[in-house]
Short mmCIF file of C-alpha atoms in Angstrom, two decimals:
data_model
loop_
_atom_site.label_atom_id
_atom_site.label_comp_id
_atom_site.label_asym_id
_atom_site.label_seq_id
_atom_site.Cartn_x
_atom_site.Cartn_y
_atom_site.Cartn_z
CA MET A 979 -53.68 138.39 56.70
CA ARG A 980 -51.38 139.75 59.21
CA THR A 981 -52.08 141.39 62.24
CA ARG A 982 -50.69 144.44 63.90
CA PRO A 983 -47.54 143.51 65.98
CA LEU A 984 -49.05 142.05 69.84
CA SER A 985 -48.09 145.86 71.46
CA LEU A 986 -50.19 147.95 69.31
CA VAL A 987 -53.50 145.83 69.87
CA LEU A 988 -53.04 146.07 73.19
CA VAL A 989 -54.51 149.24 74.22
CA ALA A 990 -52.25 151.19 77.73
CA CYS A 991 -52.16 153.75 79.85
CA VAL A 992 -49.41 156.59 78.92
CA THR A 993 -48.08 159.81 80.63
CA SER A 994 -45.07 160.63 82.08
CA CYS A 995 -44.90 160.87 85.51
CA THR A 996 -42.41 163.00 87.70
CA GLY A 997 -40.31 162.72 90.46
CA CYS A 998 -38.43 159.28 88.94
CA ALA A 999 -35.00 160.18 89.88
CA THR A 1000 -35.69 158.95 93.94
CA ALA A 1001 -37.90 155.80 92.67
CA THR A 1002 -38.04 153.09 94.78
CA LYS A 1003 -36.56 149.35 93.44
CA PHE A 1004 -40.04 147.61 93.26
CA PRO A 1005 -39.20 143.91 92.73
CA ILE A 1006 -41.56 142.46 89.74
CA ARG A 1007 -42.32 138.88 88.80
CA ALA A 1008 -43.58 137.95 85.46
CA GLU A 1009 -47.02 135.81 85.63
CA ARG A 1010 -47.28 135.30 81.73
CA TYR A 1011 -45.91 136.49 79.32
CA ARG A 1012 -47.46 137.43 75.59
CA ILE A 1013 -44.38 137.79 72.58
CA ASP A 1014 -44.67 138.45 68.93
CA VAL A 1015 -41.45 138.52 66.98
CA HIS A 1016 -40.32 139.02 63.29
CA LEU A 1017 -36.96 137.88 62.43
CA ASN A 1018 -35.02 138.27 59.90
CA PRO A 1019 -32.23 135.35 58.82
CA ARG A 1020 -30.29 137.44 55.92
CA THR A 1021 -30.21 140.86 57.96
CA HIS A 1022 -29.59 139.08 61.59
CA GLU A 1023 -32.83 141.08 62.76
CA ILE A 1024 -34.79 140.97 65.46
CA VAL A 1025 -37.99 142.94 65.96
CA GLY A 1026 -40.51 142.25 69.21
CA ALA A 1027 -43.33 143.18 71.08
CA ALA A 1028 -43.55 141.70 73.84
CA ALA A 1029 -47.05 141.78 76.99
CA LEU A 1030 -45.38 140.63 80.61
CA ASP A 1031 -48.61 140.26 82.68
CA VAL A 1032 -46.11 141.26 86.71
CA VAL A 1033 -47.13 141.49 90.05
CA ARG A 1034 -45.73 142.37 93.07
CA GLY A 1035 -42.74 140.04 94.00
CA ALA A 1036 -42.55 139.48 97.46
CA ALA A 1037 -39.09 141.56 98.41
CA ALA A 1038 -41.67 144.81 97.99
CA SER A 1039 -42.27 146.90 100.03
CA PRO A 1040 -46.55 146.78 100.57
CA GLU A 1041 -46.55 150.42 101.72
CA GLY A 1042 -45.94 153.56 99.62
CA SER A 1043 -46.82 155.69 97.17
CA GLY A 1044 -44.47 156.83 95.19
CA PRO A 1045 -42.87 156.70 91.49
CA VAL A 1046 -41.32 152.98 91.36
CA ALA A 1047 -38.35 151.61 89.17
CA VAL A 1048 -38.75 147.73 87.83
CA ASP A 1049 -36.14 146.59 85.62
CA LEU A 1050 -35.43 144.13 82.94
CA LEU A 1051 -33.02 142.28 81.36
CA LEU A 1052 -32.35 142.26 77.73
CA HIS A 1053 -29.76 140.87 75.20
CA PRO A 1054 -26.95 143.63 75.15
CA ASP A 1055 -27.58 143.78 71.49
CA LEU A 1056 -31.63 144.30 72.05
CA ARG A 1057 -32.41 147.65 72.54
CA ILE A 1058 -35.95 149.15 74.52
CA THR A 1059 -37.38 151.40 71.97
CA ASN A 1060 -41.22 151.74 74.25
CA VAL A 1061 -43.00 150.83 76.92
CA ARG A 1062 -46.47 151.00 78.31
CA ALA A 1063 -48.54 149.53 81.41
CA SER A 1064 -51.99 148.76 81.63
CA ARG A 1065 -53.49 151.87 83.81
CA ILE A 1066 -50.28 153.29 85.30
CA ALA A 1067 -48.34 156.19 83.54
CA VAL A 1068 -44.98 154.84 82.89
CA GLU A 1069 -41.42 157.95 82.30
CA PRO A 1070 -40.89 157.68 78.12
CA ARG A 1071 -37.55 157.98 79.30
CA TRP A 1072 -35.59 154.63 81.05
CA LYS A 1073 -31.88 153.90 82.69
CA ILE A 1074 -30.32 150.82 80.52
CA SER A 1075 -27.17 150.00 82.60
CA SER A 1076 -24.40 147.85 81.63
CA PRO A 1077 -24.13 144.53 81.38
CA THR A 1078 -24.39 142.55 84.62
CA LYS A 1079 -23.55 138.76 84.70
CA ALA A 1080 -26.46 137.03 84.57
CA ALA A 1081 -27.58 134.33 87.86
CA PRO A 1082 -26.26 130.59 87.68
CA SER A 1083 -29.30 129.02 85.51
CA GLY A 1084 -28.35 125.42 87.26
CA GLY A 1085 -27.14 123.70 83.71
CA ASP A 1086 -24.36 122.62 82.11
CA ASP A 1087 -23.68 126.16 79.68
CA GLU A 1088 -23.02 128.28 82.11
CA THR A 1089 -20.89 131.13 80.28
CA ASP A 1090 -19.65 134.94 81.14
CA PHE A 1091 -22.89 136.22 78.73
CA SER A 1092 -24.51 138.99 80.45
CA PRO A 1093 -27.64 141.05 79.78
CA ARG A 1094 -28.35 144.55 79.67
CA ARG A 1095 -30.55 145.81 82.95
CA HIS A 1096 -33.21 148.21 81.67
CA THR A 1097 -34.67 150.25 84.70
CA ILE A 1098 -38.29 151.32 84.06
CA TYR A 1099 -40.08 154.27 85.57
CA LEU A 1100 -43.58 154.47 87.23
CA SER A 1101 -45.93 156.05 88.56
CA GLU A 1102 -47.12 154.51 91.57
CA PRO A 1103 -46.88 150.55 93.39
CA PHE A 1104 -48.99 148.25 91.82
CA GLU A 1105 -50.22 144.62 93.08
CA SER A 1106 -50.44 143.61 89.03
CA THR A 1107 -50.31 145.26 85.31
CA THR A 1108 -49.01 144.24 82.28
CA LEU A 1109 -45.97 146.19 80.27
CA PHE A 1110 -46.17 146.88 76.84
CA VAL A 1111 -42.38 146.30 74.96
CA ASN A 1112 -40.94 146.70 71.86
CA TYR A 1113 -36.94 146.20 71.02
CA ARG A 1114 -35.46 145.56 68.43
CA GLY A 1115 -31.96 144.72 67.12
CA LYS A 1116 -29.83 142.41 65.79
CA LEU A 1117 -28.18 138.87 67.18
CA PHE A 1118 -25.35 137.59 64.66
CA GLN A 1119 -22.85 134.95 67.05
CA ASP A 1120 -19.41 133.14 64.95
CA ALA A 1121 -20.83 129.25 65.75
CA ALA A 1122 -17.51 128.38 64.98
CA ALA A 1123 -15.40 130.58 68.03
CA GLY A 1124 -17.79 128.46 70.69
CA GLU A 1125 -16.32 125.03 69.13
CA ARG A 1126 -14.66 123.30 71.01
CA PRO A 1127 -12.41 119.80 70.33
CA GLY A 1128 -13.80 116.61 71.56
CA GLU A 1129 -16.82 118.58 72.86
CA ILE A 1130 -19.87 117.22 71.61
CA HIS A 1131 -21.84 120.56 73.32
CA ASN A 1132 -21.78 124.38 71.59
CA PHE A 1133 -22.56 125.75 75.57
CA GLU A 1134 -20.91 129.61 73.50
CA MET A 1135 -24.68 129.62 71.59
CA ARG A 1136 -26.59 132.43 72.93
CA ALA A 1137 -29.10 134.17 70.87
CA HIS A 1138 -28.02 134.18 67.00
CA VAL A 1139 -30.51 134.43 64.39
CA GLY A 1140 -28.76 134.00 60.43
CA GLU A 1141 -29.41 132.00 57.65
CA ASP A 1142 -27.18 129.27 58.69
CA GLY A 1143 -30.21 128.90 61.28
CA ILE A 1144 -32.05 130.17 64.11
CA TYR A 1145 -30.96 129.51 67.83
CA LEU A 1146 -33.35 131.47 70.12
CA ALA A 1147 -32.74 129.87 73.84
CA GLY A 1148 -30.60 131.36 77.28
CA GLY A 1149 -30.08 134.60 75.20
CA TYR A 1150 -32.65 137.15 76.79
CA TRP A 1151 -34.06 137.82 73.31
CA TYR A 1152 -36.90 138.52 75.60
CA PRO A 1153 -37.23 141.04 77.92
CA GLN A 1154 -37.52 139.81 81.60
CA PRO A 1155 -37.60 140.55 84.55
CA ALA A 1156 -34.58 140.78 87.10
CA THR A 1157 -34.35 138.63 89.77
CA ASP A 1158 -32.85 138.61 92.95
CA GLY A 1159 -32.16 134.84 93.05
CA ASP A 1160 -30.96 131.75 90.83
CA LYS A 1161 -34.76 131.37 90.08
CA GLN A 1162 -36.64 132.21 87.21
CA PRO A 1163 -39.84 132.34 88.57
CA LEU A 1164 -41.85 129.83 86.54
CA ALA A 1165 -44.70 131.38 83.74
CA GLU A 1166 -47.45 130.74 81.10
CA TYR A 1167 -46.38 131.89 77.57
CA THR A 1168 -47.43 132.57 74.20
CA LEU A 1169 -44.83 132.83 71.38
CA ILE A 1170 -46.81 134.52 67.78
CA ALA A 1171 -44.01 134.96 65.16
CA ASP A 1172 -43.75 135.84 60.83
CA PRO A 1173 -43.00 132.18 59.11
CA ILE A 1174 -39.55 131.74 57.28
CA GLU A 1175 -39.09 130.58 53.46
CA SER A 1176 -37.41 127.71 53.49
CA MET A 1177 -37.20 127.59 56.79
CA PRO A 1178 -39.38 125.83 59.27
CA LEU A 1179 -39.68 127.35 63.02
CA VAL A 1180 -40.03 124.98 66.36
CA ALA A 1181 -40.41 127.15 69.93
CA GLY A 1182 -40.37 125.81 73.31
CA ALA A 1183 -44.24 124.90 73.44
CA VAL A 1184 -47.41 123.33 71.28
CA PRO A 1185 -48.34 124.85 68.20
CA ASP A 1186 -51.50 126.52 68.94
CA PRO A 1187 -53.47 125.63 65.78
CA HIS A 1188 -56.67 128.39 66.70
CA LEU A 1189 -54.56 131.17 67.52
CA ALA A 1190 -52.47 130.48 64.23
CA ARG A 1191 -55.53 130.36 62.55
CA GLN A 1192 -56.31 133.65 64.18
CA SER A 1193 -53.98 135.45 63.49
CA GLY A 1194 -52.44 134.22 60.36
CA ARG A 1195 -49.16 133.37 61.25
CA LEU A 1196 -47.10 130.85 63.22
CA ALA A 1197 -48.35 130.21 67.27
CA TRP A 1198 -47.63 128.56 70.00
CA ARG A 1199 -47.90 128.34 73.36
CA SER A 1200 -46.80 126.60 76.71
CA PRO A 1201 -48.38 122.97 78.21
CA TYR A 1202 -47.59 124.01 81.33
CA PRO A 1203 -45.46 126.24 83.69
CA LEU A 1204 -42.27 127.37 81.75
CA GLU A 1205 -38.75 128.23 82.90
CA GLY A 1206 -38.33 130.89 79.81
CA MET A 1207 -39.49 130.30 75.53
CA VAL A 1208 -37.08 128.99 73.13
CA LEU A 1209 -37.63 129.07 69.09
CA VAL A 1210 -35.98 128.13 66.49
CA GLY A 1211 -35.34 127.09 63.30
CA GLY A 1212 -33.17 126.04 59.53
CA PRO A 1213 -32.83 124.98 56.41
CA HIS A 1214 -34.84 121.66 56.45
CA THR A 1215 -38.02 119.41 55.58
CA VAL A 1216 -40.17 118.54 58.17
CA HIS A 1217 -41.38 115.13 58.39
CA ALA A 1218 -44.80 114.30 60.50
CA ARG A 1219 -45.95 111.64 62.19
CA GLU A 1220 -49.12 110.99 64.42
CA TYR A 1221 -48.26 108.14 67.23
CA ASN A 1222 -50.00 107.20 70.83
CA GLY A 1223 -51.86 110.34 71.22
CA VAL A 1224 -48.20 112.76 70.33
CA GLU A 1225 -47.26 114.57 67.33
CA ILE A 1226 -43.67 113.24 66.34
CA ARG A 1227 -42.24 115.78 63.38
CA LEU A 1228 -38.56 115.76 62.27
CA HIS A 1229 -36.55 119.08 61.22
CA LEU A 1230 -34.14 117.76 59.24
CA LYS A 1231 -31.51 118.75 55.76
CA PRO A 1232 -32.99 117.52 52.14
CA GLU A 1233 -29.78 115.40 52.54
CA GLN A 1234 -30.51 113.57 55.86
CA ALA A 1235 -34.11 112.42 54.56
CA PRO A 1236 -32.85 109.01 54.43
CA HIS A 1237 -33.01 109.02 57.97
CA ALA A 1238 -35.92 109.87 59.23
CA ASP A 1239 -37.78 106.43 59.45
CA GLY A 1240 -35.25 104.90 62.20
CA LEU A 1241 -35.62 108.96 63.49
CA PHE A 1242 -39.67 108.08 64.01
CA THR A 1243 -38.52 104.40 65.34
CA ALA A 1244 -36.59 105.54 67.98
CA VAL A 1245 -38.75 107.86 69.18
CA MET A 1246 -41.71 105.37 69.34
CA ARG A 1247 -39.38 102.74 70.95
CA TYR A 1248 -38.64 105.35 73.34
CA LEU A 1249 -42.24 106.87 74.60
CA ASP A 1250 -43.46 102.84 74.46
CA ARG A 1251 -40.38 102.14 76.63
CA TYR A 1252 -40.48 104.43 79.12
CA GLN A 1253 -44.27 105.70 79.54
CA PRO A 1254 -45.27 102.95 81.62
CA LEU A 1255 -42.08 103.69 83.80
CA ILE A 1256 -42.31 107.69 84.43
CA GLY A 1257 -46.13 108.54 83.46
CA PRO A 1258 -47.40 110.38 80.19
CA TYR A 1259 -45.26 112.33 77.56
CA PRO A 1260 -45.87 115.70 79.47
CA ALA A 1261 -47.01 117.06 75.79
CA SER A 1262 -49.31 116.84 73.00
CA HIS A 1263 -46.24 116.91 70.24
CA TYR A 1264 -42.43 116.06 70.24
CA SER A 1265 -39.94 117.14 67.02
CA ILE A 1266 -35.81 116.43 66.44
CA VAL A 1267 -34.16 119.12 64.89
CA ASP A 1268 -31.26 119.47 63.15
CA ASN A 1269 -28.47 122.40 63.76
CA PHE A 1270 -26.08 123.88 62.73
CA PHE A 1271 -23.68 124.12 65.62
CA SER A 1272 -22.38 121.12 68.05
CA SER A 1273 -25.33 120.19 69.93
CA GLY A 1274 -27.38 117.74 71.92
CA PHE A 1275 -29.41 119.94 73.46
CA ALA A 1276 -33.28 119.15 75.01
CA PHE A 1277 -35.93 121.64 75.59
CA PRO A 1278 -39.81 121.56 76.07
CA THR A 1279 -40.94 119.77 72.88
CA PHE A 1280 -38.01 119.21 71.29
CA THR A 1281 -34.63 117.58 70.81
CA LEU A 1282 -31.56 119.55 69.25
CA LEU A 1283 -29.14 117.44 68.01
CA SER A 1284 -26.16 118.64 65.72
CA SER A 1285 -26.25 117.64 62.12
CA PRO A 1286 -23.03 115.16 62.78
CA VAL A 1287 -24.89 113.27 65.29
CA ILE A 1288 -28.08 112.79 62.91
CA ASP A 1289 -26.15 112.12 60.55
CA MET A 1290 -24.59 108.48 62.88
CA GLY A 1291 -28.28 107.21 61.65
CA GLU A 1292 -29.14 103.93 63.61
CA ARG A 1293 -26.03 104.31 66.42
CA ALA A 1294 -27.34 107.62 67.04
CA GLN A 1295 -31.06 106.36 67.63
CA THR A 1296 -30.40 103.32 69.04
CA THR A 1297 -27.68 103.76 70.84
CA HIS A 1298 -27.90 104.69 74.85
CA GLY A 1299 -27.17 107.99 75.79
CA TYR A 1300 -27.93 109.31 72.89
CA LEU A 1301 -31.34 109.94 71.71
CA ASP A 1302 -33.76 108.21 75.11
CA HIS A 1303 -31.28 110.30 77.53
CA GLU A 1304 -32.05 113.75 75.57
CA MET A 1305 -36.30 112.23 75.37
CA LEU A 1306 -36.06 111.25 79.06
CA HIS A 1307 -35.15 114.98 79.45
CA SER A 1308 -38.86 115.70 78.15
CA TRP A 1309 -39.78 114.96 81.51
CA TRP A 1310 -36.34 115.51 83.84
CA GLY A 1311 -35.31 118.75 83.16
CA ASN A 1312 -37.68 120.58 80.49
CA GLY A 1313 -41.23 118.63 82.43
CA ILE A 1314 -39.76 118.52 85.74
CA HIS A 1315 -37.98 121.50 86.38
CA VAL A 1316 -34.55 121.59 87.99
CA ASP A 1317 -34.26 123.86 91.26
CA PRO A 1318 -30.94 125.56 91.20
CA ASP A 1319 -31.23 126.91 94.83
CA ASP A 1320 -30.39 122.40 95.45
CA GLY A 1321 -28.43 121.46 92.24
CA ASN A 1322 -28.87 119.32 89.15
CA TRP A 1323 -30.70 116.05 89.52
CA CYS A 1324 -31.49 115.61 86.23
CA GLU A 1325 -28.75 114.95 84.37
CA ALA A 1326 -27.72 112.35 86.81
CA LEU A 1327 -31.15 110.51 86.64
CA ALA A 1328 -31.35 110.75 82.58
CA SER A 1329 -28.35 109.36 82.65
CA TYR A 1330 -29.71 106.43 85.07
CA GLY A 1331 -32.83 105.49 83.17
CA ALA A 1332 -30.31 106.09 79.41
CA ASN A 1333 -27.15 105.10 79.82
CA TYR A 1334 -27.45 102.41 82.10
CA TYR A 1335 -30.59 101.31 82.92
CA GLY A 1336 -31.98 101.29 78.62
CA TYR A 1337 -29.04 98.25 79.23
CA VAL A 1338 -31.09 96.50 81.60
CA LEU A 1339 -33.96 96.93 79.32
CA ASP A 1340 -32.80 95.37 76.51
CA GLY A 1341 -31.81 92.31 78.45
CA GLU A 1342 -28.80 93.21 78.12
CA ASP A 1343 -26.82 92.40 81.21
CA GLU A 1344 -22.87 92.50 80.55
CA GLU A 1345 -24.07 95.47 79.40
CA ALA A 1346 -25.61 96.90 82.22
CA ARG A 1347 -22.74 95.34 84.33
CA ARG A 1348 -19.37 96.63 81.95
CA LYS A 1349 -21.37 100.26 82.80
CA ARG A 1350 -21.47 99.30 86.63
CA ARG A 1351 -17.93 97.96 86.02
CA ASN A 1352 -16.85 101.42 83.94
CA TYR A 1353 -18.76 103.85 87.40
CA SER A 1354 -16.46 102.15 89.40
CA HIS A 1355 -13.43 102.89 87.83
CA PHE A 1356 -13.78 106.17 87.42
CA LEU A 1357 -14.88 107.15 90.76
CA SER A 1358 -12.18 105.19 92.24
CA ARG A 1359 -10.24 107.88 90.48
CA ILE A 1360 -11.58 110.83 90.48
CA LYS A 1361 -8.93 113.43 93.25
CA PRO A 1362 -10.05 113.86 96.85
CA GLU A 1363 -9.65 117.52 95.86
CA ASP A 1364 -12.28 117.18 92.91
CA ASP A 1365 -13.95 115.17 94.50
CA LYS A 1366 -16.86 117.67 95.57
CA PRO A 1367 -20.96 116.39 96.57
CA LEU A 1368 -23.26 115.33 93.55
CA GLY A 1369 -25.89 117.24 94.85
CA THR A 1370 -23.68 120.98 93.81
CA TYR A 1371 -23.93 119.72 90.22
CA GLY A 1372 -25.15 123.08 88.47
CA ARG A 1373 -23.90 125.71 91.76
CA GLU A 1374 -20.91 127.90 91.47
CA ASP A 1375 -18.05 125.54 92.64
CA GLY A 1376 -19.81 122.44 92.21
CA CYS A 1377 -19.07 118.72 90.92
CA SER A 1378 -18.23 118.27 87.89
CA ARG A 1379 -20.27 116.85 84.58
CA SER A 1380 -18.66 113.71 85.15
CA ILE A 1381 -19.93 113.28 89.16
CA ALA A 1382 -23.42 114.49 87.75
CA TYR A 1383 -22.94 111.52 84.99
CA ASP A 1384 -21.97 109.14 86.10
CA LYS A 1385 -21.72 108.84 89.97
CA GLY A 1386 -25.09 110.29 89.52
CA ALA A 1387 -26.53 106.84 87.28
CA ALA A 1388 -24.67 104.75 89.93
CA VAL A 1389 -25.91 106.89 93.13
CA PHE A 1390 -29.56 106.23 91.82
CA ASP A 1391 -29.15 102.89 90.44
CA MET A 1392 -27.99 102.38 93.92
CA LEU A 1393 -31.17 103.37 95.15
CA ALA A 1394 -33.63 101.84 92.92
CA ARG A 1395 -31.99 98.15 94.56
CA LYS A 1396 -32.31 99.48 97.89
CA MET A 1397 -36.26 100.57 97.37
CA GLY A 1398 -36.55 97.74 94.94
CA GLN A 1399 -37.00 98.30 91.02
CA ASN A 1400 -40.45 98.21 91.06
CA ALA A 1401 -40.96 100.68 94.59
CA PHE A 1402 -38.20 103.09 92.30
CA TRP A 1403 -40.32 103.30 88.99
CA SER A 1404 -43.58 104.25 91.50
CA ALA A 1405 -42.14 106.84 91.92
CA MET A 1406 -41.27 107.96 89.45
CA ARG A 1407 -44.53 107.71 88.27
CA ARG A 1408 -46.01 109.81 91.22
CA PHE A 1409 -42.90 111.63 90.28
CA THR A 1410 -44.14 113.04 87.21
CA HIS A 1411 -47.96 113.14 88.44
CA GLU A 1412 -47.70 115.80 90.48
CA TYR A 1413 -44.69 117.75 89.55
CA VAL A 1414 -44.51 118.02 85.40
CA GLY A 1415 -44.72 121.90 85.27
CA GLU A 1416 -43.27 122.85 89.06
CA TYR A 1417 -39.81 123.44 90.58
CA ALA A 1418 -38.10 119.86 92.15
CA SER A 1419 -34.87 119.47 94.12
CA TRP A 1420 -32.95 116.42 95.55
CA GLU A 1421 -34.93 116.85 98.80
CA ASP A 1422 -38.35 116.26 96.76
CA ILE A 1423 -36.94 113.00 95.57
CA ARG A 1424 -36.10 111.35 98.45
CA LYS A 1425 -39.67 112.07 100.30
CA LEU A 1426 -41.60 111.05 97.22
CA CYS A 1427 -38.50 107.51 97.19
CA GLU A 1428 -39.79 107.56 100.83
CA ARG A 1429 -43.56 107.65 100.77
CA GLU A 1430 -43.15 104.62 98.24
CA CYS A 1431 -40.84 102.35 100.01
CA GLY A 1432 -41.96 103.24 103.24
CA ALA A 1433 -38.11 103.84 104.72
CA ASP A 1434 -36.13 106.53 105.59
CA LEU A 1435 -33.83 107.35 103.23
CA GLY A 1436 -31.96 110.25 104.85
CA PRO A 1437 -29.32 108.47 106.13
CA PHE A 1438 -28.13 107.00 101.80
CA PHE A 1439 -29.54 111.21 100.51
CA GLU A 1440 -27.23 112.04 102.97
CA GLN A 1441 -23.93 109.96 102.41
CA TRP A 1442 -24.41 109.80 98.47
CA VAL A 1443 -25.67 113.30 97.16
CA ARG A 1444 -24.80 115.54 100.26
CA ARG A 1445 -21.08 113.99 100.55
CA GLY A 1446 -18.34 114.10 98.09
CA GLY A 1447 -16.13 110.72 97.82
CA ALA A 1448 -17.27 107.16 99.58
CA PRO A 1449 -18.48 105.57 103.20
CA PRO A 1450 -14.73 104.25 104.67
CA LEU A 1451 -14.61 101.39 104.70
CA SER A 1452 -13.24 99.12 107.21
CA LEU A 1453 -12.48 94.91 107.98
CA CYS A 1454 -13.21 93.75 111.28
CA PRO A 1455 -12.01 90.25 113.05
CA ILE A 1456 -15.02 87.45 112.87
CA TYR A 1457 -14.28 84.71 114.65
CA ARG A 1458 -15.92 81.53 114.89
CA ALA A 1459 -14.13 78.93 117.25
CA GLY A 1460 -12.03 80.75 119.39
CA VAL A 1461 -10.43 82.01 115.47
CA ALA A 1462 -10.19 84.86 113.41
CA VAL A 1463 -11.16 84.23 110.15
CA VAL A 1464 -10.81 87.67 109.22
CA ALA A 1465 -8.21 90.01 110.04
CA ALA A 1466 -8.87 93.99 110.52
#
């Protein structure tokens, strides 16, 4: 049995406030989201209701009693149709501004996408309240327009509802409070959606069986605080297995069924490989989902792979840097979130753990040596003007993707050798234990590693993370029996 939309189930006080034209800007932060959506792939429509438990932002003035204005960001093709609040009167009209460039997310997917700002007027300041927001619209993107020759990721895709697939990721497909800085406050999420015939849905969260039974619909909850909620789907058949307490699901096209056994084997192999090194997988479910555009994207609880990657079969399942790299983001990047104030460290760490150290774990020393040599060749060819610090990746005018992945892997290899492998991986297990569901920075990694090895790693991080290039080297004379055996 279907339930009424979330915003209709929850009761709120709604009256008109006066004087909103002179309302004071009132920054807010959402601690909890409850999102209820109906999607129509045929018409590209989304009808949503979101309840946001919000609190006074740190920059909000604690004084005053007059009307206040709060800003919500939403995809430019979506419109808010109603807003209410618990215990506070809301003006029945609100201001809609032109799209404004969103703050950088600290990742690879920086485009010119701009959400629209909706200014909502409330009768008085508050410490906390719940905003109930109804919204709707059509979300369509031409996936082919974002495809680039030689590129394996289509970073143009943001929010799409269609019969080819559903992709709701970084496109403000639900209302979010505007933030002044780059860092999106972490929050708890609940998501309810209508099932779609022949199009199973996957969220960046874990299924909530109790809420699903209660609502008669699909339901998920966040396993730990998240940066945002993601929802995807496609014309798939679902294959499922349980392995050591983790539910593994494969969302594949019917013709991709022959790849299922190999994908299950690969996921189980990587769980066995990495959990002893970096700690337990941080959720109860892990899925691999076939995607309708170019991607190798990792989200909380699932990996989104384009059809050509899945169709590579054994090569994609076993070659280091493919599935193992994306699975490591379940810990680094999606379990432990990248602090955008200090650059993106997770690609460097995943590249070290999978693209390089996978060969070490395989016992393929010659392949590991080849990777180190390739890193050295790459670093030696960087132009001085492009040789930006590793710690700037993901920030405005930061270092390139190649520096983040290749130099980053080499830097973590040097760090592990300096600390000792046992101490390094012990620090990574501590990292998982202390930071899942939290933001972490390069500085946090340095402190963890110092605690584990008992050495001052400040000079190492200053040289290899905070500066570009490499340290200058020079040869000094060494005298033996009064004769110089090495000349400068």
